[in-house]
PDB file of C-alpha atoms and ligand atoms in Angstrom:
ATOM      1  CA  ALA A 576      18.440 -46.340 -30.987  1.00  0.00           C
ATOM      2  CA  LYS A 577      19.320 -49.048 -28.524  1.00  0.00           C
ATOM      3  CA  ALA A 578      22.552 -47.278 -27.574  1.00  0.00           C
ATOM      4  CA  ALA A 579      20.736 -43.986 -27.192  1.00  0.00           C
ATOM      5  CA  GLY A 580      18.197 -45.682 -24.938  1.00  0.00           C
ATOM      6  CA  ARG A 581      20.956 -47.128 -22.819  1.00  0.00           C
ATOM      7  CA  ASN A 582      22.672 -43.754 -22.580  1.00  0.00           C
ATOM      8  CA  THR A 583      19.451 -42.122 -21.478  1.00  0.00           C
ATOM      9  CA  TYR A 584      18.999 -44.828 -18.883  1.00  0.00           C
ATOM     10  CA  GLN A 585      22.543 -44.422 -17.603  1.00  0.00           C
ATOM     11  CA  MET A 586      22.140 -40.693 -17.449  1.00  0.00           C
ATOM     12  CA  PHE A 587      18.873 -41.103 -15.568  1.00  0.00           C
ATOM     13  CA  THR A 588      20.334 -43.448 -12.960  1.00  0.00           C
ATOM     14  CA  ARG A 589      23.391 -41.252 -12.617  1.00  0.00           C
ATOM     15  CA  GLU A 590      21.138 -38.282 -11.916  1.00  0.00           C
ATOM     16  CA  MET A 591      19.214 -40.321  -9.392  1.00  0.00           C
ATOM     17  CA  HIS A 592      22.428 -41.294  -7.676  1.00  0.00           C
ATOM     18  CA  THR A 593      23.501 -37.690  -7.547  1.00  0.00           C
ATOM     19  CA  ALA A 594      20.148 -36.623  -6.107  1.00  0.00           C
ATOM     20  CA  ALA A 595      20.219 -39.411  -3.534  1.00  0.00           C
ATOM     21  CA  ARG A 596      23.769 -38.566  -2.565  1.00  0.00           C
ATOM     22  CA  GLN A 597      22.920 -34.890  -2.244  1.00  0.00           C
ATOM     23  CA  ARG A 598      19.987 -35.745   0.009  1.00  0.00           C
ATOM     24  CA  LEU A 599      22.142 -37.970   2.156  1.00  0.00           C
ATOM     25  CA  ALA A 600      24.778 -35.253   2.381  1.00  0.00           C
ATOM     26  CA  MET A 601      22.091 -32.749   3.345  1.00  0.00           C
ATOM     27  CA  GLU A 602      20.751 -35.094   6.007  1.00  0.00           C
ATOM     28  CA  ASN A 603      24.213 -35.526   7.513  1.00  0.00           C
ATOM     29  CA  ASN A 604      24.867 -31.802   7.335  1.00  0.00           C
ATOM     30  CA  LEU A 605      21.572 -31.110   9.097  1.00  0.00           C
ATOM     31  CA  ARG A 606      22.515 -33.519  11.873  1.00  0.00           C
ATOM     32  CA  SER A 607      25.764 -31.708  12.489  1.00  0.00           C
ATOM     33  CA  ALA A 608      23.987 -28.344  12.187  1.00  0.00           C
ATOM     34  CA  ILE A 609      21.732 -29.454  15.051  1.00  0.00           C
ATOM     35  CA  THR A 610      24.694 -30.625  17.122  1.00  0.00           C
ATOM     36  CA  ASN A 611      26.671 -27.458  16.416  1.00  0.00           C
ATOM     37  CA  ASP A 612      23.737 -25.115  16.993  1.00  0.00           C
ATOM     38  CA  GLU A 613      23.918 -23.531  13.541  1.00  0.00           C
ATOM     39  CA  PHE A 614      20.291 -22.404  13.194  1.00  0.00           C
ATOM     40  CA  VAL A 615      19.253 -18.791  13.621  1.00  0.00           C
ATOM     41  CA  LEU A 616      15.918 -17.023  13.416  1.00  0.00           C
ATOM     42  CA  HIS A 617      15.161 -13.989  11.343  1.00  0.00           C
ATOM     43  CA  TYR A 618      12.100 -11.897  12.108  1.00  0.00           C
ATOM     44  CA  GLN A 619       9.749 -10.343   9.570  1.00  0.00           C
ATOM     45  CA  PRO A 620       7.525  -7.491  10.783  1.00  0.00           C
ATOM     46  CA  GLN A 621       3.752  -7.855  10.555  1.00  0.00           C
ATOM     47  CA  VAL A 622       2.078  -4.479  10.248  1.00  0.00           C
ATOM     48  CA  ASP A 623      -1.437  -3.454  11.265  1.00  0.00           C
ATOM     49  CA  ALA A 624      -3.074  -2.316   8.020  1.00  0.00           C
ATOM     50  CA  ALA A 625      -5.115   0.395   9.720  1.00  0.00           C
ATOM     51  CA  THR A 626      -2.526   1.962  12.033  1.00  0.00           C
ATOM     52  CA  GLY A 627       0.803   1.066  10.427  1.00  0.00           C
ATOM     53  CA  LYS A 628       1.964  -0.252  13.788  1.00  0.00           C
ATOM     54  CA  VAL A 629       4.148  -3.369  13.944  1.00  0.00           C
ATOM     55  CA  VAL A 630       2.020  -5.930  15.786  1.00  0.00           C
ATOM     56  CA  GLY A 631       4.263  -8.928  15.529  1.00  0.00           C
ATOM     57  CA  PHE A 632       7.110 -10.740  13.874  1.00  0.00           C
ATOM     58  CA  GLU A 633       7.151 -14.037  12.014  1.00  0.00           C
ATOM     59  CA  ALA A 634      10.167 -16.097  13.032  1.00  0.00           C
ATOM     60  CA  LEU A 635      11.800 -17.708   9.987  1.00  0.00           C
ATOM     61  CA  VAL A 636      14.609 -20.193  10.401  1.00  0.00           C
ATOM     62  CA  ARG A 637      17.937 -19.969   8.547  1.00  0.00           C
ATOM     63  CA  TRP A 638      20.877 -22.291   8.687  1.00  0.00           C
ATOM     64  CA  LEU A 639      24.140 -20.477   9.249  1.00  0.00           C
ATOM     65  CA  SER A 640      26.467 -22.993   7.643  1.00  0.00           C
ATOM     66  CA  PRO A 641      30.220 -22.541   8.135  1.00  0.00           C
ATOM     67  CA  GLU A 642      30.728 -23.655   4.524  1.00  0.00           C
ATOM     68  CA  ALA A 643      27.673 -22.409   2.653  1.00  0.00           C
ATOM     69  CA  GLY A 644      26.744 -19.289   4.635  1.00  0.00           C
ATOM     70  CA  LEU A 645      23.102 -18.430   5.256  1.00  0.00           C
ATOM     71  CA  VAL A 646      20.992 -21.302   3.879  1.00  0.00           C
ATOM     72  CA  SER A 647      17.302 -20.726   3.109  1.00  0.00           C
ATOM     73  CA  PRO A 648      14.689 -23.003   4.720  1.00  0.00           C
ATOM     74  CA  GLU A 649      13.429 -23.819   1.231  1.00  0.00           C
ATOM     75  CA  ARG A 650      16.631 -25.834   0.808  1.00  0.00           C
ATOM     76  CA  PHE A 651      16.359 -27.931   3.966  1.00  0.00           C
ATOM     77  CA  ILE A 652      12.869 -27.961   5.533  1.00  0.00           C
ATOM     78  CA  SER A 653      11.451 -30.669   3.264  1.00  0.00           C
ATOM     79  CA  ILE A 654      14.433 -32.992   3.845  1.00  0.00           C
ATOM     80  CA  ALA A 655      14.182 -32.268   7.556  1.00  0.00           C
ATOM     81  CA  GLU A 656      10.493 -33.225   7.324  1.00  0.00           C
ATOM     82  CA  GLU A 657      11.179 -36.500   5.518  1.00  0.00           C
ATOM     83  CA  THR A 658      13.971 -37.560   7.845  1.00  0.00           C
ATOM     84  CA  GLY A 659      12.147 -36.521  10.999  1.00  0.00           C
ATOM     85  CA  LEU A 660      14.967 -34.107  11.884  1.00  0.00           C
ATOM     86  CA  ILE A 661      12.331 -31.367  11.751  1.00  0.00           C
ATOM     87  CA  LEU A 662      11.169 -32.440  15.212  1.00  0.00           C
ATOM     88  CA  GLU A 663      14.459 -31.464  16.743  1.00  0.00           C
ATOM     89  CA  ILE A 664      14.891 -28.386  14.555  1.00  0.00           C
ATOM     90  CA  GLY A 665      11.302 -27.316  15.279  1.00  0.00           C
ATOM     91  CA  ARG A 666      11.805 -27.653  19.013  1.00  0.00           C
ATOM     92  CA  HIS A 667      14.968 -25.609  18.809  1.00  0.00           C
ATOM     93  CA  VAL A 668      13.208 -22.966  16.692  1.00  0.00           C
ATOM     94  CA  PHE A 669      10.460 -22.682  19.302  1.00  0.00           C
ATOM     95  CA  GLU A 670      13.034 -22.394  22.038  1.00  0.00           C
ATOM     96  CA  MET A 671      14.917 -19.621  20.219  1.00  0.00           C
ATOM     97  CA  ALA A 672      11.650 -17.752  19.578  1.00  0.00           C
ATOM     98  CA  CYS A 673      10.684 -17.968  23.269  1.00  0.00           C
ATOM     99  CA  GLU A 674      14.124 -16.866  24.372  1.00  0.00           C
ATOM    100  CA  GLN A 675      13.869 -13.856  22.042  1.00  0.00           C
ATOM    101  CA  ALA A 676      10.324 -12.998  23.149  1.00  0.00           C
ATOM    102  CA  ALA A 677      11.407 -13.053  26.798  1.00  0.00           C
ATOM    103  CA  LYS A 678      14.468 -10.919  26.053  1.00  0.00           C
ATOM    104  CA  TRP A 679      12.442  -8.339  24.106  1.00  0.00           C
ATOM    105  CA  LYS A 680       9.733  -8.233  26.765  1.00  0.00           C
ATOM    106  CA  LYS A 681      12.323  -7.581  29.450  1.00  0.00           C
ATOM    107  CA  ALA A 682      13.958  -4.866  27.343  1.00  0.00           C
ATOM    108  CA  GLY A 683      10.592  -3.195  26.699  1.00  0.00           C
ATOM    109  CA  VAL A 684      10.674  -3.797  22.946  1.00  0.00           C
ATOM    110  CA  PRO A 685       7.183  -2.920  21.681  1.00  0.00           C
ATOM    111  CA  PHE A 686       5.840  -6.050  19.985  1.00  0.00           C
ATOM    112  CA  GLU A 687       2.760  -8.131  20.646  1.00  0.00           C
ATOM    113  CA  LYS A 688       3.591 -11.554  19.288  1.00  0.00           C
ATOM    114  CA  ILE A 689       6.157 -13.765  17.686  1.00  0.00           C
ATOM    115  CA  SER A 690       4.711 -16.180  15.124  1.00  0.00           C
ATOM    116  CA  VAL A 691       6.370 -19.567  14.793  1.00  0.00           C
ATOM    117  CA  ASN A 692       5.885 -22.024  11.918  1.00  0.00           C
ATOM    118  CA  LEU A 693       5.000 -25.595  12.806  1.00  0.00           C
ATOM    119  CA  SER A 694       5.626 -28.523  10.483  1.00  0.00           C
ATOM    120  CA  ALA A 695       3.211 -31.352   9.741  1.00  0.00           C
ATOM    121  CA  ARG A 696       5.293 -33.800  11.775  1.00  0.00           C
ATOM    122  CA  GLN A 697       5.210 -31.542  14.811  1.00  0.00           C
ATOM    123  CA  LEU A 698       1.443 -31.207  14.589  1.00  0.00           C
ATOM    124  CA  GLN A 699       1.189 -35.006  14.672  1.00  0.00           C
ATOM    125  CA  GLN A 700       3.237 -35.373  17.867  1.00  0.00           C
ATOM    126  CA  PRO A 701       0.952 -36.236  20.766  1.00  0.00           C
ATOM    127  CA  ASP A 702       3.288 -34.459  23.193  1.00  0.00           C
ATOM    128  CA  LEU A 703       3.414 -31.205  21.171  1.00  0.00           C
ATOM    129  CA  PRO A 704       1.321 -29.119  23.642  1.00  0.00           C
ATOM    130  CA  GLU A 705       3.376 -30.387  26.568  1.00  0.00           C
ATOM    131  CA  MET A 706       6.661 -29.689  24.775  1.00  0.00           C
ATOM    132  CA  LEU A 707       5.568 -26.127  23.951  1.00  0.00           C
ATOM    133  CA  ALA A 708       4.278 -25.513  27.482  1.00  0.00           C
ATOM    134  CA  THR A 709       7.557 -26.701  29.011  1.00  0.00           C
ATOM    135  CA  ILE A 710       9.609 -24.355  26.845  1.00  0.00           C
ATOM    136  CA  MET A 711       7.316 -21.365  27.443  1.00  0.00           C
ATOM    137  CA  ALA A 712       7.519 -21.976  31.192  1.00  0.00           C
ATOM    138  CA  ARG A 713      11.308 -22.236  31.060  1.00  0.00           C
ATOM    139  CA  TYR A 714      11.596 -18.790  29.459  1.00  0.00           C
ATOM    140  CA  GLU A 715       8.620 -17.349  31.376  1.00  0.00           C
ATOM    141  CA  VAL A 716       6.854 -16.528  28.138  1.00  0.00           C
ATOM    142  CA  GLU A 717       3.107 -15.881  28.319  1.00  0.00           C
ATOM    143  CA  PRO A 718       1.234 -17.987  25.738  1.00  0.00           C
ATOM    144  CA  GLY A 719      -0.324 -14.718  24.516  1.00  0.00           C
ATOM    145  CA  MET A 720       3.078 -13.671  23.178  1.00  0.00           C
ATOM    146  CA  ILE A 721       3.219 -16.656  20.859  1.00  0.00           C
ATOM    147  CA  GLU A 722       1.364 -17.448  17.673  1.00  0.00           C
ATOM    148  CA  LEU A 723       1.676 -20.709  15.773  1.00  0.00           C
ATOM    149  CA  GLU A 724       1.297 -21.019  12.007  1.00  0.00           C
ATOM    150  CA  VAL A 725       0.127 -24.279  10.500  1.00  0.00           C
ATOM    151  CA  THR A 726      -0.396 -24.626   6.770  1.00  0.00           C
ATOM    152  CA  GLU A 727      -3.788 -25.307   5.331  1.00  0.00           C
ATOM    153  CA  SER A 728      -2.549 -28.460   3.593  1.00  0.00           C
ATOM    154  CA  MET A 729      -1.022 -29.976   6.753  1.00  0.00           C
ATOM    155  CA  THR A 730      -4.253 -29.472   8.713  1.00  0.00           C
ATOM    156  CA  MET A 731      -6.167 -31.201   5.919  1.00  0.00           C
ATOM    157  CA  GLU A 732      -3.987 -34.336   6.102  1.00  0.00           C
ATOM    158  CA  ARG A 733      -5.842 -35.326   9.257  1.00  0.00           C
ATOM    159  CA  PRO A 734      -8.552 -32.717   9.706  1.00  0.00           C
ATOM    160  CA  VAL A 735     -10.317 -34.227  12.700  1.00  0.00           C
ATOM    161  CA  GLU A 736      -7.086 -34.778  14.629  1.00  0.00           C
ATOM    162  CA  SER A 737      -5.867 -31.298  13.640  1.00  0.00           C
ATOM    163  CA  ILE A 738      -9.033 -29.687  14.962  1.00  0.00           C
ATOM    164  CA  ARG A 739      -8.528 -31.507  18.261  1.00  0.00           C
ATOM    165  CA  ILE A 740      -4.867 -30.579  18.694  1.00  0.00           C
ATOM    166  CA  LEU A 741      -5.431 -26.977  17.604  1.00  0.00           C
ATOM    167  CA  GLY A 742      -8.195 -26.820  20.197  1.00  0.00           C
ATOM    168  CA  VAL A 743      -5.735 -27.917  22.887  1.00  0.00           C
ATOM    169  CA  LEU A 744      -3.181 -25.285  21.805  1.00  0.00           C
ATOM    170  CA  LYS A 745      -5.897 -22.625  21.678  1.00  0.00           C
ATOM    171  CA  SER A 746      -7.076 -23.530  25.179  1.00  0.00           C
ATOM    172  CA  MET A 747      -3.506 -22.963  26.392  1.00  0.00           C
ATOM    173  CA  GLY A 748      -3.860 -19.338  25.231  1.00  0.00           C
ATOM    174  CA  ILE A 749      -1.728 -19.601  22.097  1.00  0.00           C
ATOM    175  CA  ASP A 750      -2.956 -17.770  18.987  1.00  0.00           C
ATOM    176  CA  LEU A 751      -3.225 -19.804  15.809  1.00  0.00           C
ATOM    177  CA  ALA A 752      -2.988 -18.894  12.142  1.00  0.00           C
ATOM    178  CA  ILE A 753      -3.599 -20.926   9.007  1.00  0.00           C
ATOM    179  CA  ASP A 754      -0.669 -20.363   6.664  1.00  0.00           C
ATOM    180  CA  ASP A 755      -0.642 -20.459   2.854  1.00  0.00           C
ATOM    181  CA  PHE A 756      -4.414 -20.145   2.840  1.00  0.00           C
ATOM    182  CA  GLY A 757      -6.017 -20.851  -0.518  1.00  0.00           C
ATOM    183  CA  THR A 758      -3.467 -23.455  -1.590  1.00  0.00           C
ATOM    184  CA  GLY A 759      -4.656 -26.415   0.467  1.00  0.00           C
ATOM    185  CA  TYR A 760      -8.205 -27.221  -0.654  1.00  0.00           C
ATOM    186  CA  SER A 761      -9.809 -27.035   2.764  1.00  0.00           C
ATOM    187  CA  SER A 762     -13.550 -27.082   2.683  1.00  0.00           C
ATOM    188  CA  LEU A 763     -15.504 -24.266   4.212  1.00  0.00           C
ATOM    189  CA  SER A 764     -17.224 -26.686   6.564  1.00  0.00           C
ATOM    190  CA  TYR A 765     -13.854 -27.623   8.090  1.00  0.00           C
ATOM    191  CA  LEU A 766     -12.680 -24.065   8.202  1.00  0.00           C
ATOM    192  CA  LYS A 767     -15.623 -23.249  10.432  1.00  0.00           C
ATOM    193  CA  LEU A 768     -14.423 -25.944  12.868  1.00  0.00           C
ATOM    194  CA  PHE A 769     -10.771 -24.856  13.006  1.00  0.00           C
ATOM    195  CA  PRO A 770     -10.247 -22.906  16.230  1.00  0.00           C
ATOM    196  CA  VAL A 771      -7.873 -20.421  14.598  1.00  0.00           C
ATOM    197  CA  ASP A 772      -7.605 -16.662  14.982  1.00  0.00           C
ATOM    198  CA  LYS A 773      -6.169 -15.760  11.608  1.00  0.00           C
ATOM    199  CA  LEU A 774      -5.853 -16.806   8.005  1.00  0.00           C
ATOM    200  CA  LYS A 775      -2.783 -15.901   5.983  1.00  0.00           C
ATOM    201  CA  ILE A 776      -3.501 -15.315   2.300  1.00  0.00           C
ATOM    202  CA  ASP A 777      -0.775 -17.044   0.356  1.00  0.00           C
ATOM    203  CA  ARG A 778       1.754 -14.939  -1.514  1.00  0.00           C
ATOM    204  CA  SER A 779       0.751 -16.582  -4.808  1.00  0.00           C
ATOM    205  CA  PHE A 780      -2.605 -14.743  -4.679  1.00  0.00           C
ATOM    206  CA  VAL A 781      -1.070 -11.443  -3.588  1.00  0.00           C
ATOM    207  CA  LYS A 782       1.527 -11.364  -6.354  1.00  0.00           C
ATOM    208  CA  ASP A 783      -0.813 -10.373  -9.205  1.00  0.00           C
ATOM    209  CA  ILE A 784      -3.657  -9.087  -7.076  1.00  0.00           C
ATOM    210  CA  GLU A 785      -4.119  -5.847  -9.052  1.00  0.00           C
ATOM    211  CA  ILE A 786      -3.861  -7.435 -12.498  1.00  0.00           C
ATOM    212  CA  ASP A 787      -5.408 -10.895 -12.188  1.00  0.00           C
ATOM    213  CA  PRO A 788      -9.159 -10.723 -11.546  1.00  0.00           C
ATOM    214  CA  ASP A 789      -9.181 -14.315 -10.238  1.00  0.00           C
ATOM    215  CA  ASP A 790      -6.533 -13.589  -7.613  1.00  0.00           C
ATOM    216  CA  ALA A 791      -8.335 -10.377  -6.680  1.00  0.00           C
ATOM    217  CA  ALA A 792     -11.587 -12.315  -6.268  1.00  0.00           C
ATOM    218  CA  ILE A 793      -9.945 -15.036  -4.162  1.00  0.00           C
ATOM    219  CA  ALA A 794      -8.242 -12.490  -1.911  1.00  0.00           C
ATOM    220  CA  SER A 795     -11.305 -10.328  -1.362  1.00  0.00           C
ATOM    221  CA  ALA A 796     -13.554 -13.381  -0.830  1.00  0.00           C
ATOM    222  CA  THR A 797     -11.059 -14.816   1.693  1.00  0.00           C
ATOM    223  CA  ILE A 798     -11.071 -11.544   3.622  1.00  0.00           C
ATOM    224  CA  ALA A 799     -14.876 -11.317   3.651  1.00  0.00           C
ATOM    225  CA  MET A 800     -15.293 -14.973   4.618  1.00  0.00           C
ATOM    226  CA  SER A 801     -12.682 -14.793   7.394  1.00  0.00           C
ATOM    227  CA  HIS A 802     -14.310 -11.744   8.873  1.00  0.00           C
ATOM    228  CA  SER A 803     -17.705 -13.363   8.853  1.00  0.00           C
ATOM    229  CA  LEU A 804     -16.161 -16.341  10.694  1.00  0.00           C
ATOM    230  CA  GLY A 805     -14.649 -13.890  13.212  1.00  0.00           C
ATOM    231  CA  LYS A 806     -11.078 -14.382  12.039  1.00  0.00           C
ATOM    232  CA  LYS A 807      -8.443 -11.832  11.084  1.00  0.00           C
ATOM    233  CA  VAL A 808      -6.570 -11.867   7.802  1.00  0.00           C
ATOM    234  CA  VAL A 809      -2.865 -11.482   7.163  1.00  0.00           C
ATOM    235  CA  ALA A 810      -1.591 -10.967   3.629  1.00  0.00           C
ATOM    236  CA  GLU A 811       1.910 -12.321   3.005  1.00  0.00           C
ATOM    237  CA  GLY A 812       4.350 -11.355   0.271  1.00  0.00           C
ATOM    238  CA  VAL A 813       3.135  -7.774  -0.090  1.00  0.00           C
ATOM    239  CA  GLU A 814       5.764  -6.013  -2.190  1.00  0.00           C
ATOM    240  CA  THR A 815       4.082  -3.019  -3.820  1.00  0.00           C
ATOM    241  CA  ALA A 816       2.030  -0.012  -2.805  1.00  0.00           C
ATOM    242  CA  ALA A 817      -0.677  -1.096  -5.275  1.00  0.00           C
ATOM    243  CA  GLN A 818      -1.008  -4.498  -3.575  1.00  0.00           C
ATOM    244  CA  LEU A 819      -1.187  -2.770  -0.198  1.00  0.00           C
ATOM    245  CA  GLU A 820      -3.867  -0.405  -1.453  1.00  0.00           C
ATOM    246  CA  PHE A 821      -6.007  -3.253  -2.777  1.00  0.00           C
ATOM    247  CA  LEU A 822      -5.694  -5.198   0.464  1.00  0.00           C
ATOM    248  CA  VAL A 823      -6.460  -2.215   2.683  1.00  0.00           C
ATOM    249  CA  LYS A 824      -9.461  -1.315   0.515  1.00  0.00           C
ATOM    250  CA  HIS A 825     -10.815  -4.841   1.002  1.00  0.00           C
ATOM    251  CA  GLY A 826     -10.349  -4.786   4.764  1.00  0.00           C
ATOM    252  CA  CYS A 827      -7.238  -6.952   5.216  1.00  0.00           C
ATOM    253  CA  ASP A 828      -6.092  -6.624   8.831  1.00  0.00           C
ATOM    254  CA  ILE A 829      -2.353  -7.303   8.797  1.00  0.00           C
ATOM    255  CA  ILE A 830       0.308  -6.879   6.129  1.00  0.00           C
ATOM    256  CA  GLN A 831       3.583  -8.742   5.837  1.00  0.00           C
ATOM    257  CA  GLY A 832       6.052  -8.403   3.001  1.00  0.00           C
ATOM    258  CA  TYR A 833       9.112  -6.799   1.502  1.00  0.00           C
ATOM    259  CA  LEU A 834       7.180  -3.524   1.068  1.00  0.00           C
ATOM    260  CA  PHE A 835       7.680  -3.032   4.794  1.00  0.00           C
ATOM    261  CA  SER A 836      10.650  -5.261   5.454  1.00  0.00           C
ATOM    262  CA  LYS A 837      12.457  -8.469   4.641  1.00  0.00           C
ATOM    263  CA  PRO A 838      13.035 -10.881   7.532  1.00  0.00           C
ATOM    264  CA  LEU A 839      15.654  -9.290   9.809  1.00  0.00           C
ATOM    265  CA  SER A 840      18.135 -10.466  12.401  1.00  0.00           C
ATOM    266  CA  ALA A 841      16.887  -9.882  15.962  1.00  0.00           C
ATOM    267  CA  ASP A 842      19.081  -6.796  16.327  1.00  0.00           C
ATOM    268  CA  ASP A 843      17.957  -5.359  13.001  1.00  0.00           C
ATOM    269  CA  ALA A 844      14.326  -6.041  13.941  1.00  0.00           C
ATOM    270  CA  VAL A 845      14.717  -3.856  17.047  1.00  0.00           C
ATOM    271  CA  GLU A 846      16.501  -1.246  14.922  1.00  0.00           C
ATOM    272  CA  TYR A 847      13.555  -1.349  12.494  1.00  0.00           C
ATOM    273  CA  LEU A 848      11.121  -0.601  15.332  1.00  0.00           C
ATOM    274  CA  ASN A 849      13.306   2.252  16.565  1.00  0.00           C
ATOM    275  CA  THR A 850      13.470   3.977  13.200  1.00  0.00           C
ATOM    276  CA  LEU A 851       9.704   3.861  12.526  1.00  0.00           C
TER     277      LEU A 851
HETATM  278  P1  LIG B1960       6.167 -19.211   4.826  1.00  0.00           P
HETATM  279  O1  LIG B1960       5.831 -19.648   6.195  1.00  0.00           O
HETATM  280  O2  LIG B1960       5.054 -19.042   3.864  1.00  0.00           O
HETATM  281  O3  LIG B1960       7.002 -17.868   5.017  1.00  0.00           O
HETATM  282  C1  LIG B1960       6.972 -16.780   4.134  1.00  0.00           C
HETATM  283  C2  LIG B1960       8.148 -16.794   3.200  1.00  0.00           C
HETATM  284  O4  LIG B1960       7.984 -15.733   2.258  1.00  0.00           O
HETATM  285  C3  LIG B1960       9.491 -16.534   3.883  1.00  0.00           C
HETATM  286  O5  LIG B1960      10.487 -17.223   3.141  1.00  0.00           O
HETATM  287  C4  LIG B1960       9.649 -15.023   3.683  1.00  0.00           C
HETATM  288  O6  LIG B1960      10.995 -14.596   3.745  1.00  0.00           O
HETATM  289  C5  LIG B1960       9.093 -14.866   2.307  1.00  0.00           C
HETATM  290  N1  LIG B1960       8.597 -13.516   2.050  1.00  0.00           N
HETATM  291  C6  LIG B1960       8.075 -12.656   2.941  1.00  0.00           C
HETATM  292  N2  LIG B1960       7.689 -11.515   2.350  1.00  0.00           N
HETATM  293  C7  LIG B1960       7.976 -11.650   1.043  1.00  0.00           C
HETATM  294  C8  LIG B1960       7.804 -10.795  -0.106  1.00  0.00           C
HETATM  295  O7  LIG B1960       7.307  -9.675  -0.028  1.00  0.00           O
HETATM  296  N3  LIG B1960       8.199 -11.297  -1.306  1.00  0.00           N
HETATM  297  C9  LIG B1960       8.752 -12.530  -1.437  1.00  0.00           C
HETATM  298  N4  LIG B1960       9.119 -12.925  -2.651  1.00  0.00           N
HETATM  299  N5  LIG B1960       8.916 -13.367  -0.375  1.00  0.00           N
HETATM  300  C10 LIG B1960       8.533 -12.930   0.846  1.00  0.00           C
HETATM  301  P2  LIG B1960      11.594 -18.093   3.877  1.00  0.00           P
HETATM  302  O8  LIG B1960      12.055 -17.395   5.118  1.00  0.00           O
HETATM  303  O9  LIG B1960      12.605 -18.468   2.852  1.00  0.00           O
HETATM  304  O10 LIG B1960      10.802 -19.371   4.336  1.00  0.00           O
HETATM  305  C11 LIG B1960      10.265 -20.249   3.377  1.00  0.00           C
HETATM  306  C12 LIG B1960       9.383 -21.280   4.014  1.00  0.00           C
HETATM  307  O11 LIG B1960      10.147 -22.146   4.854  1.00  0.00           O
HETATM  308  C13 LIG B1960       8.314 -20.702   4.915  1.00  0.00           C
HETATM  309  O12 LIG B1960       7.237 -20.229   4.153  1.00  0.00           O
HETATM  310  C14 LIG B1960       7.974 -21.915   5.757  1.00  0.00           C
HETATM  311  O13 LIG B1960       7.096 -22.757   5.063  1.00  0.00           O
HETATM  312  C15 LIG B1960       9.319 -22.581   5.895  1.00  0.00           C
HETATM  313  N6  LIG B1960       9.897 -22.212   7.201  1.00  0.00           N
HETATM  314  C16 LIG B1960      10.622 -21.133   7.549  1.00  0.00           C
HETATM  315  N7  LIG B1960      10.967 -21.174   8.848  1.00  0.00           N
HETATM  316  C17 LIG B1960      10.419 -22.315   9.352  1.00  0.00           C
HETATM  317  C18 LIG B1960      10.415 -22.920  10.651  1.00  0.00           C
HETATM  318  O14 LIG B1960      10.951 -22.408  11.640  1.00  0.00           O
HETATM  319  N8  LIG B1960       9.756 -24.127  10.760  1.00  0.00           N
HETATM  320  C19 LIG B1960       9.127 -24.690   9.699  1.00  0.00           C
HETATM  321  N9  LIG B1960       8.489 -25.862   9.892  1.00  0.00           N
HETATM  322  N10 LIG B1960       9.104 -24.137   8.485  1.00  0.00           N
HETATM  323  C20 LIG B1960       9.747 -22.966   8.309  1.00  0.00           C
HETATM  324 CA1  LIG B1961       4.523 -18.927   7.775  1.00  0.00          CA
HETATM  325 CA1  LIG B1962       3.357 -18.791   2.267  1.00  0.00          CA
HETATM  326 CA1  LIG B1963       5.074 -21.837   2.624  1.00  0.00          CA
END
């Protein structure tokens, strides 16, 4: 029994070493990815539920690694958060989104907004509004062409400070959306104080919306509540016609999901608009 215990212990520490080494490797790889400019944005269409028109695109970062190919943000965003590298990656993401928005505007591509995800660390930077303003000015992007997504849970880490900073961003003319809504335990009294334009219903509620009565209730209540607070609702992760039907029936404003399109390269996004 003693030997078995020791083996388990050794196995455990070996696994921890492996995990720690993998994290360290990832951190180093991310540093060189920043230096070598290996991040790209893909764009997922957001569709007006009433008209079927594409109203915007959510910019989603990918890491184009020379060794590993296209790496999903799920694999590197949390390590980037913990190491603080997200600040540099996030700035670069915003810059790429602004560059794209300016390019599309100039080319007459019919879109209203590009939505960019912010991380918790970015939201806590006192110079965030200034940094964003500088980049928008550099690319001559109107703030109205940009939307920022902050998750419900990150705003609830420091609700009072979040309300203040979101107010500053809003006053600059940037649209704001609360991402992953329903997963972050925000209270309704705070929600009323958040100066945001939209709520995004998390994919986890959309998934079983036509079979799980709880998910259906959460989604329809979120839509009704948002509307009564004067906010629009985006549903994310919409994959089936039945999900779409439910959401449209309950007044959801904007639909995003594989049913319409996966996130696309910038060129494919334009192609998507042209073939509508
Ligand atoms: P998110 O902001 O909730 O983005 C939605 C995710 O759901 C995206 O995954 C998108 O590709 C995926 N998705 C969209 N429609 C469907 C669908 O119909 N079915 C399914 N199964 N999935 C769908 P992605 O691109 O892998 O991004 C994952 C997460 O990584 C994002 O979740 C966001 O939290 C984070 N992320 C992505 N880009 C950035 C970024 O530029 N900055 C920061 N801070 N985080 C980012
Ligand atoms: Ca998002
Ligand atoms: Ca989500
Ligand atoms: Ca998410």
